[in-house]
PDB file of C-alpha atoms in Angstrom:
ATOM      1  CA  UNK F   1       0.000   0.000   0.000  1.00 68.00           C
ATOM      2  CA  UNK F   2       1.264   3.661  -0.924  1.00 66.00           C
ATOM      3  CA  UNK F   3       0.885   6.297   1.163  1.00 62.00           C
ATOM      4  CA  UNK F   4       1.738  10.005   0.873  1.00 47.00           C
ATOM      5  CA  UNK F   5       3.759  12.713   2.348  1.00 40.00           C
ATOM      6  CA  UNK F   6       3.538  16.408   3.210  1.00 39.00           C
ATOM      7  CA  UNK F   7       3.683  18.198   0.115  1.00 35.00           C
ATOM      8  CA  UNK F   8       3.128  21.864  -0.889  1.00 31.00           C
ATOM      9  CA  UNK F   9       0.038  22.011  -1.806  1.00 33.00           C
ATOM     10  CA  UNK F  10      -2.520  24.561  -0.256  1.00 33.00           C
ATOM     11  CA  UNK F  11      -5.260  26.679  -1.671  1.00 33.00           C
ATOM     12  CA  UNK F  12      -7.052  29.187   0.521  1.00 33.00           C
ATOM     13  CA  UNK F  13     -10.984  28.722  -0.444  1.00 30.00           C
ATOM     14  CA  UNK F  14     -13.675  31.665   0.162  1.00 27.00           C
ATOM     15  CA  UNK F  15     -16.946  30.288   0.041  1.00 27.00           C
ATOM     16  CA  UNK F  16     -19.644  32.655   0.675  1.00 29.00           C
ATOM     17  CA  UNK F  17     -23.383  31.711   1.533  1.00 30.00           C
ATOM     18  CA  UNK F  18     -25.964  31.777  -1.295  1.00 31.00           C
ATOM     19  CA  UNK F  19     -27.365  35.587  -0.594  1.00 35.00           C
ATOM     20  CA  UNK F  20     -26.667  38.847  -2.582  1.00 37.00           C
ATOM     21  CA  UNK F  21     -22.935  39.817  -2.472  1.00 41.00           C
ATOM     22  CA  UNK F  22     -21.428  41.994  -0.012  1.00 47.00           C
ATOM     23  CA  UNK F  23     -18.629  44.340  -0.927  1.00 42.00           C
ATOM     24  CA  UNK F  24     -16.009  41.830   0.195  1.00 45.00           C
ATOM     25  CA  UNK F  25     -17.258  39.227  -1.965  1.00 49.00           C
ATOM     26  CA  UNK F  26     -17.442  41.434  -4.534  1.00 42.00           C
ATOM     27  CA  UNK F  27     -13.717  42.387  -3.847  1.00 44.00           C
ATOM     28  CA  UNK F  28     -12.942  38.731  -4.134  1.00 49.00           C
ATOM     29  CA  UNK F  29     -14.097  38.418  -8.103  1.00 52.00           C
ATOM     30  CA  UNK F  30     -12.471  41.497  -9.453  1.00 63.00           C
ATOM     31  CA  UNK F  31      -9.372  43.699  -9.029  1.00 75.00           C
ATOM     32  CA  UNK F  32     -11.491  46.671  -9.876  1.00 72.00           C
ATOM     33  CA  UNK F  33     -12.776  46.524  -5.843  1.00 82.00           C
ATOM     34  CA  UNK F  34      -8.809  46.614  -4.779  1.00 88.00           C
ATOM     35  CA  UNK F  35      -9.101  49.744  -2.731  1.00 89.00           C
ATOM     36  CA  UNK F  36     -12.370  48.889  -1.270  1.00 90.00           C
ATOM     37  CA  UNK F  37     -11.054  45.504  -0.372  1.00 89.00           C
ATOM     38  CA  UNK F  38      -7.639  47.336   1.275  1.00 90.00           C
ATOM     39  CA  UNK F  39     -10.190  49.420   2.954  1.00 93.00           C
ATOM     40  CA  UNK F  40     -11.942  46.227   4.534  1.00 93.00           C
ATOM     41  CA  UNK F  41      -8.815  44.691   5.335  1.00 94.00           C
ATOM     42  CA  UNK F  42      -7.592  47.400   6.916  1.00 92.00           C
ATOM     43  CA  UNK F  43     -10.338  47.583   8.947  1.00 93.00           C
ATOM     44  CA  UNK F  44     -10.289  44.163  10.420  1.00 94.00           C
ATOM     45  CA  UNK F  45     -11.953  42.568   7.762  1.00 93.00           C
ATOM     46  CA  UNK F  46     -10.597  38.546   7.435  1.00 95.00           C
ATOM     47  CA  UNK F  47     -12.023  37.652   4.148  1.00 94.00           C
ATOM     48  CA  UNK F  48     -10.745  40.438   2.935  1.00 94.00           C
ATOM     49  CA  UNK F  49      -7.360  39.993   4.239  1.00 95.00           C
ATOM     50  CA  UNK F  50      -6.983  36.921   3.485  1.00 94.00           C
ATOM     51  CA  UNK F  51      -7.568  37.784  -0.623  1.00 94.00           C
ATOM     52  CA  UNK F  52      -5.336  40.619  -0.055  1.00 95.00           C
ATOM     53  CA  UNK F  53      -2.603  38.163   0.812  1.00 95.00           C
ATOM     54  CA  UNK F  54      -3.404  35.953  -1.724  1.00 94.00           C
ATOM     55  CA  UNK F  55      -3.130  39.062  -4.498  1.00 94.00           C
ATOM     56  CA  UNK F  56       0.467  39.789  -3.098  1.00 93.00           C
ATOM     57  CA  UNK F  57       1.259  36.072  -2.880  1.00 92.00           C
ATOM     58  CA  UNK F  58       1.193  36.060  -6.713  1.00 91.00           C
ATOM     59  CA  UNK F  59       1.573  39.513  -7.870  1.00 93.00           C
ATOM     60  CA  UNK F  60      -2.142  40.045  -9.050  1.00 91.00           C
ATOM     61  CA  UNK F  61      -4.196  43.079  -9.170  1.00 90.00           C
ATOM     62  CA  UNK F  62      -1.036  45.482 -10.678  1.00 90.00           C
ATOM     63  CA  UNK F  63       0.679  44.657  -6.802  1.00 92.00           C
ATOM     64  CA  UNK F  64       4.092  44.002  -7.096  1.00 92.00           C
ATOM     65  CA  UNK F  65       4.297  40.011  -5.915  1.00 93.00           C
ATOM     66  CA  UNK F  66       5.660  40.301  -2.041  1.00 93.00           C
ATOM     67  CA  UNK F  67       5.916  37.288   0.067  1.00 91.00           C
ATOM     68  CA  UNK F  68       6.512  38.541   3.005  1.00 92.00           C
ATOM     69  CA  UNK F  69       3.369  41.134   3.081  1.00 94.00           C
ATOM     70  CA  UNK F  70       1.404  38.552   1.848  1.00 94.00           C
ATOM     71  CA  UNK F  71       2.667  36.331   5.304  1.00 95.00           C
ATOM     72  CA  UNK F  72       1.671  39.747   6.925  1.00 95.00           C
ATOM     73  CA  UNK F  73      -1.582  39.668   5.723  1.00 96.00           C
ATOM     74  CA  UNK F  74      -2.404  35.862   6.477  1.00 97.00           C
ATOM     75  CA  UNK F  75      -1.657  36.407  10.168  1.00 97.00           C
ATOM     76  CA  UNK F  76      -3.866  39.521  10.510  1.00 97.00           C
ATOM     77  CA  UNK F  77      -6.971  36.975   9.240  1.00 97.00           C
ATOM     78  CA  UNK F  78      -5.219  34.042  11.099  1.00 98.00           C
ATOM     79  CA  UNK F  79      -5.507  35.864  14.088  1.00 97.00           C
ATOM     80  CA  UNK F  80      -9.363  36.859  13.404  1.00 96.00           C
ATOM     81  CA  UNK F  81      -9.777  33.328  13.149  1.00 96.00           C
ATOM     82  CA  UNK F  82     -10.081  32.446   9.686  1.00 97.00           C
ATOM     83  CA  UNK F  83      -8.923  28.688   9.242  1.00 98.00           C
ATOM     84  CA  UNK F  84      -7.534  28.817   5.557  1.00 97.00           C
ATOM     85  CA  UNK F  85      -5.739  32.018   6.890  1.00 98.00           C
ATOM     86  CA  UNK F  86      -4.437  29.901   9.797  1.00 98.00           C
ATOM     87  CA  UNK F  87      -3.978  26.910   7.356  1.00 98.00           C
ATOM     88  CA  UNK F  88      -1.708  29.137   4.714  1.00 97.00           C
ATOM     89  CA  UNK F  89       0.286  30.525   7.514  1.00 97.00           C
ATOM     90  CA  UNK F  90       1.302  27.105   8.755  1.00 98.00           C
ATOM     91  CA  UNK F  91       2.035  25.659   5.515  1.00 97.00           C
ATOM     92  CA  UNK F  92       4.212  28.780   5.188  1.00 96.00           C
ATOM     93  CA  UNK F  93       6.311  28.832   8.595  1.00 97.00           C
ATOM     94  CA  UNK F  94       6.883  24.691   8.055  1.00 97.00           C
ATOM     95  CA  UNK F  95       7.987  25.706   4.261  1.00 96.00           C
ATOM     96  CA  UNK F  96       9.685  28.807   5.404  1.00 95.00           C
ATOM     97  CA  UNK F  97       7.994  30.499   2.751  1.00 92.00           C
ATOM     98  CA  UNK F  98       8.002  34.629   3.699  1.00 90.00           C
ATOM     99  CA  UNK F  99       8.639  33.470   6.843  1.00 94.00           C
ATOM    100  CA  UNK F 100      11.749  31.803   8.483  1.00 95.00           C
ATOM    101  CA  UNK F 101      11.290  28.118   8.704  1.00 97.00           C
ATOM    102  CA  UNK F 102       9.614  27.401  12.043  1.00 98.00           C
ATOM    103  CA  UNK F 103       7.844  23.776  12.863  1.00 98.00           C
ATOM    104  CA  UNK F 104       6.132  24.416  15.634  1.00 98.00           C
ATOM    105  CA  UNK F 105       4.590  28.091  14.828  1.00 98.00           C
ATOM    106  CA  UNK F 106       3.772  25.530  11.808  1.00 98.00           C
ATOM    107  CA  UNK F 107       2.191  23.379  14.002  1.00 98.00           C
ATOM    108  CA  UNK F 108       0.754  25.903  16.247  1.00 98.00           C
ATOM    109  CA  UNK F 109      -1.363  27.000  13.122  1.00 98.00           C
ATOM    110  CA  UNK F 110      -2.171  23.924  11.854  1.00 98.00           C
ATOM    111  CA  UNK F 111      -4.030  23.109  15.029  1.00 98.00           C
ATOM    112  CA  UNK F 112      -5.528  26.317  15.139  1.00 98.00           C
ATOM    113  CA  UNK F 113      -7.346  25.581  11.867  1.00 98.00           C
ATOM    114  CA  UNK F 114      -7.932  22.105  12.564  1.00 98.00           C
ATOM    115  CA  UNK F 115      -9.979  22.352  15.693  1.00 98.00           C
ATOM    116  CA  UNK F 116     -12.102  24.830  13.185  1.00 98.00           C
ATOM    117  CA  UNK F 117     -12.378  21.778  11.048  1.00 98.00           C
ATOM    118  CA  UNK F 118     -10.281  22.415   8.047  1.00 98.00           C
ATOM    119  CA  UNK F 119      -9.891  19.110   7.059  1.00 98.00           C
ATOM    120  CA  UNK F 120      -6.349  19.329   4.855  1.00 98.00           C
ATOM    121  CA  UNK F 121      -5.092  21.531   7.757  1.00 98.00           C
ATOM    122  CA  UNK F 122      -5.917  18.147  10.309  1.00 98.00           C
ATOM    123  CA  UNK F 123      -4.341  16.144   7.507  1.00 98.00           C
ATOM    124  CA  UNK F 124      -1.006  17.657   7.662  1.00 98.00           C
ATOM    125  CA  UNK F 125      -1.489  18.301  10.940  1.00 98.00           C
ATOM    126  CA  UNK F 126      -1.445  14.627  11.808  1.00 98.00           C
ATOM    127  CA  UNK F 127       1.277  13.982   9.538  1.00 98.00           C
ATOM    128  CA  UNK F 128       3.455  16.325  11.740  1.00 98.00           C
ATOM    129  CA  UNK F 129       2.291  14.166  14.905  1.00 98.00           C
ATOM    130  CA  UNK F 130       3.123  11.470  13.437  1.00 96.00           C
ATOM    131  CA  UNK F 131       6.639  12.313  12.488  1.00 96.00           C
ATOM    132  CA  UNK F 132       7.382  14.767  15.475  1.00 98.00           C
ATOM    133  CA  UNK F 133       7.277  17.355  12.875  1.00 98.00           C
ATOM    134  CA  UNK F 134       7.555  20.773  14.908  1.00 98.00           C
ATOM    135  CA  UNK F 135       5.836  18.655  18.034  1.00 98.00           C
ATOM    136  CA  UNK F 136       6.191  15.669  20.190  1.00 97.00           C
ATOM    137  CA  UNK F 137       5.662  12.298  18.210  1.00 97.00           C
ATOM    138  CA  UNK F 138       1.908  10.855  19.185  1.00 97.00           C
ATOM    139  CA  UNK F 139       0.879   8.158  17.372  1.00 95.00           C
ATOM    140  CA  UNK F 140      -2.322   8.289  18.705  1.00 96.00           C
ATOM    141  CA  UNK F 141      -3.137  12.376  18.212  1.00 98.00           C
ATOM    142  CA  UNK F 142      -2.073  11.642  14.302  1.00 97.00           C
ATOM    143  CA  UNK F 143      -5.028   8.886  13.899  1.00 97.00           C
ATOM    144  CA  UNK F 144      -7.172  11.067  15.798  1.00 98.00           C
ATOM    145  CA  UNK F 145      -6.443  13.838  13.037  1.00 98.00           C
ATOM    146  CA  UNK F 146      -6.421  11.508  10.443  1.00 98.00           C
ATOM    147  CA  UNK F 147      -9.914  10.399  11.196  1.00 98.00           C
ATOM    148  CA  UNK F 148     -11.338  13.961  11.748  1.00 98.00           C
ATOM    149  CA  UNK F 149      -9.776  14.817   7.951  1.00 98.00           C
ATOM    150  CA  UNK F 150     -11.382  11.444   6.648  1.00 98.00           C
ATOM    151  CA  UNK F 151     -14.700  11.788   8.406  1.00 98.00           C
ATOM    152  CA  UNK F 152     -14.645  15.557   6.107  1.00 98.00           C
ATOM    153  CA  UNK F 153     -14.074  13.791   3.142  1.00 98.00           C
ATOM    154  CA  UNK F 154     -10.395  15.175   2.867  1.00 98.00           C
ATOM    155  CA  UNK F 155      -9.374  11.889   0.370  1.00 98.00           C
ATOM    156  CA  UNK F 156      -5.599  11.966   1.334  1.00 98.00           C
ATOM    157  CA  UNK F 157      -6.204  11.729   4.600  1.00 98.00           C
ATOM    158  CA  UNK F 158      -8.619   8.865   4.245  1.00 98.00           C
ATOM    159  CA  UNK F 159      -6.195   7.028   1.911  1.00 98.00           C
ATOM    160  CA  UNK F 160      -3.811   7.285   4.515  1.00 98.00           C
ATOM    161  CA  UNK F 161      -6.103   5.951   7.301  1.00 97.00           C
ATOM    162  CA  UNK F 162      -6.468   3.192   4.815  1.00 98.00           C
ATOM    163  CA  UNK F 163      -3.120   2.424   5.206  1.00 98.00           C
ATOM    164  CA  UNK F 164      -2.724   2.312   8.959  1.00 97.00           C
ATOM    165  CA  UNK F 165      -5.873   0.573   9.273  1.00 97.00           C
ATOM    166  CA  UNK F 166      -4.624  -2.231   6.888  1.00 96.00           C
ATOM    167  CA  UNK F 167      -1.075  -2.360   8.653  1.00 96.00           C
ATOM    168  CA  UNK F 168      -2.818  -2.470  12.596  1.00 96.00           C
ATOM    169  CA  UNK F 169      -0.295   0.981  12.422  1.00 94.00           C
ATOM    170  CA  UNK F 170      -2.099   3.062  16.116  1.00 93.00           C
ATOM    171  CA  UNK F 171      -5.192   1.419  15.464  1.00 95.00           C
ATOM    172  CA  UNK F 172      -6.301  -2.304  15.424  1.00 95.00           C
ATOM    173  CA  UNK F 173      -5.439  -4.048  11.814  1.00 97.00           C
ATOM    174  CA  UNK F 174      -8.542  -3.874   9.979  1.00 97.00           C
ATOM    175  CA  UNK F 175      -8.593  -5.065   6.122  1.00 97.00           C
ATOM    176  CA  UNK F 176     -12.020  -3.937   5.504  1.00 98.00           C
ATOM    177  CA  UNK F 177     -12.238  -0.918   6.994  1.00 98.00           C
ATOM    178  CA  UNK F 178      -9.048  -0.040   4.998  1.00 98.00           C
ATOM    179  CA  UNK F 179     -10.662  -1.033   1.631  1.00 98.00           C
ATOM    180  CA  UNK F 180     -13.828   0.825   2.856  1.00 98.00           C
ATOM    181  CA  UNK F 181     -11.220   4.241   3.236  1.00 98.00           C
ATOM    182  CA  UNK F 182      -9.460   3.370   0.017  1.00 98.00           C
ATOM    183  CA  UNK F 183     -13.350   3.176  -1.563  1.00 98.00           C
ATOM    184  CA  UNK F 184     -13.931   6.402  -0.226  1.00 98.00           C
ATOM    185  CA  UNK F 185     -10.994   8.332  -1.701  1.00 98.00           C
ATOM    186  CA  UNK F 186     -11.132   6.428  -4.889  1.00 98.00           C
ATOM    187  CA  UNK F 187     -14.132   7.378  -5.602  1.00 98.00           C
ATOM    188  CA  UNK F 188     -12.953  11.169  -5.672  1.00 98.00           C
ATOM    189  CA  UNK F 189     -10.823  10.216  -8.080  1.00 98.00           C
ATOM    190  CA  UNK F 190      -7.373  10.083  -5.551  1.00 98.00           C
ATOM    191  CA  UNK F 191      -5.007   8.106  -8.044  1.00 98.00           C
ATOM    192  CA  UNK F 192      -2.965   6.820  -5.301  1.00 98.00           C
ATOM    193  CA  UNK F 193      -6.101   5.459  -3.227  1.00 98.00           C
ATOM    194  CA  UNK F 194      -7.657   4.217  -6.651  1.00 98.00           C
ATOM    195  CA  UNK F 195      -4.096   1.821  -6.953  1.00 98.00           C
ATOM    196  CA  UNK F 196      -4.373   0.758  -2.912  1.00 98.00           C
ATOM    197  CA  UNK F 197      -7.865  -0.190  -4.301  1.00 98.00           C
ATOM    198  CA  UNK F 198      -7.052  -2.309  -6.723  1.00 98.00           C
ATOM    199  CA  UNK F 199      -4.644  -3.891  -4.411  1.00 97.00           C
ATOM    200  CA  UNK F 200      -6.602  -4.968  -1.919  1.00 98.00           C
ATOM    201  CA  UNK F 201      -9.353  -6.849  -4.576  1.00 98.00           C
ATOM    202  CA  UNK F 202      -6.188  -8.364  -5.907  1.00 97.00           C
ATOM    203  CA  UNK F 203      -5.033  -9.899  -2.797  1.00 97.00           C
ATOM    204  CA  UNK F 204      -8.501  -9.997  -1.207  1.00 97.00           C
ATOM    205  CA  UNK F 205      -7.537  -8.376   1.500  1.00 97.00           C
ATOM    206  CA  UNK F 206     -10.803  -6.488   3.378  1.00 97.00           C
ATOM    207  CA  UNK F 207     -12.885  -7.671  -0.137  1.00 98.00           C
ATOM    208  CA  UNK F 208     -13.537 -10.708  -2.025  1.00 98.00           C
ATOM    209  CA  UNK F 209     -10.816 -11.323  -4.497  1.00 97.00           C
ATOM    210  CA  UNK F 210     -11.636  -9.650  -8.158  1.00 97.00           C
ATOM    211  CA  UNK F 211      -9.405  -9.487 -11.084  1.00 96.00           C
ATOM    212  CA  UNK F 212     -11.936  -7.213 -12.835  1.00 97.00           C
ATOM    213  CA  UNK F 213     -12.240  -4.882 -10.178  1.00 98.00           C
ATOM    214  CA  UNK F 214      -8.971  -4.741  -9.596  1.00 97.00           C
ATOM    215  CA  UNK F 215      -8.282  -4.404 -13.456  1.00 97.00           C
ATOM    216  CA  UNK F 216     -10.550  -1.543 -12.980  1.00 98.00           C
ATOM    217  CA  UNK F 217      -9.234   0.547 -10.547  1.00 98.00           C
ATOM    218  CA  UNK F 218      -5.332   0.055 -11.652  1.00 97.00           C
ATOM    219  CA  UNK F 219      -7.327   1.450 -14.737  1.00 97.00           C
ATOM    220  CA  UNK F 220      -8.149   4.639 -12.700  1.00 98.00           C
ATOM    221  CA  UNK F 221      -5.233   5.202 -11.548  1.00 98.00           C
ATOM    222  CA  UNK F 222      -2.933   4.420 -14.199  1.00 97.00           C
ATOM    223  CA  UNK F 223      -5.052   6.750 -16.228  1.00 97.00           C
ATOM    224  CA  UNK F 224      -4.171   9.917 -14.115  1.00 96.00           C
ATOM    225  CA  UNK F 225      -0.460   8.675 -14.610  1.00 96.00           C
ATOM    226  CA  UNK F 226       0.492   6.610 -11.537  1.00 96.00           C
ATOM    227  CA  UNK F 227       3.378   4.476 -12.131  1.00 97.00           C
ATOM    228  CA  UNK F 228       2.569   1.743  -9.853  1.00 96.00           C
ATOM    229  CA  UNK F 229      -0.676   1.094 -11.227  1.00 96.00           C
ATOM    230  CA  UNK F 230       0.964   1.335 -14.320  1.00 96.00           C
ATOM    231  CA  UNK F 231       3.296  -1.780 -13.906  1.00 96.00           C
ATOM    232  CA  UNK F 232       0.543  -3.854 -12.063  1.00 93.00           C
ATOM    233  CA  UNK F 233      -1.730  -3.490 -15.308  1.00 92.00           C
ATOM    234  CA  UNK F 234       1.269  -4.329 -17.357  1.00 93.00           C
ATOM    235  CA  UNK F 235       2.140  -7.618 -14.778  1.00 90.00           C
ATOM    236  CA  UNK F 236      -1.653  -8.702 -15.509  1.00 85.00           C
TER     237      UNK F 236
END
């Protein structure tokens, strides 16, 4: 089975509630609100901060691209509470992205969006348990975290609960419950869960053994270009 690792890979999602726009959500779709958006942020606004950053994160809106303001920027909405805010600024202080490298300010973060149910930021989160990342190692925190993520339908982090469910890894060794995680994420199109899939109704390990099925999901995930499934449809 194939697991994955902390990787850069973080989006900071405004979702707003089906109702006419406010001027902040208006500031989020166009660069012609800029000022009125700096105004709002300014002001305390945390949506509004948190687009600001992401416009000096990448240089949109005619701002000159600045890394560091943008870091300045995540931890005014990070400290208003807004979880991708909180999220972003972690992934940046473990990256040392704007920010010196720091683990446990990383960490620190991460939690703070997690127990606001961010479900990648409990993801990496309990990868950072798990490994002692920035924190003490704890095993049993990680699957905690893990399960939170999974129960949100975060698929890497049921993939990876998968994994230590199928290995008996801080929880009891349970074959179909793994299969039933790998099912999950598979079905939303995670390669790497799509080839654990196919795995276990190769072996028959959680499922009844099935060529076909597991034809079909080395199909999956050799179509979105993972190697492994790649050789185990070439093996059959």
């Amino acid at each position: 089975m194939r697991g994955t690792v902390l990787c850069l890979a973080f989006v900071c999602v405004l979702v707003g509630a089906a109702q006419p726009a406010t001027p902040t959500e208006h500031a989020e779709k166009t660069c012609s609100s800029l000022d009125q958006a700096y105004e709002l942020a300014q002001n305390g606004d945390a949506e509004a901060q948190c687009w600001l950053a992401r416009q000096y994160e990448a240089g949109l809106c005619g701002l000159c691209k600045d890394g560091p303001l943008a870091v300045v920027w995540f931890k005014k909405a990070a400290e208003a509470g807004r979880a991708e805010a909180q999220f972003a600024l972690g992934i940046r202080c473990f990256f040392g992205i704007g920010v010196p490298q720091d683990l446990a300010q990383a960490v620190y973060w991460l939690h703070k969006a997690a127990l606001r149910n961010h479900a990648e930021a409990q993801y990496r989160l309990a990868g950072c348990l798990e490994d002692g990342l920035g924190t003490s190692a704890d095993k049993a925190a990680g699957v905690f975290w893990y399960t939170r993520s999974a129960e949100l339908g975060y698929p890497q982090a049921q993939n990876m609960l998968g994994i230590l469910c199928i290995k008996g890894l801080g929880v009891t060794r349970d074959a179909q419950a793994a299969a039933q995680w790998f099912q999950k994420a598979a079905m939303q199109g995670y390669a790497t869960a799509q080839f654990n899939l196919g795995c276990s109704y190769e072996k028959g390990e959680g499922v009844d053994k099935d060529r076909e099925k597991a034809l079909y999901w080395y199909g999956k995930a050799a179509r979105q270009g993972d190697a492994d499934a790649q050789a185990r449809l070439e093996a059959f």
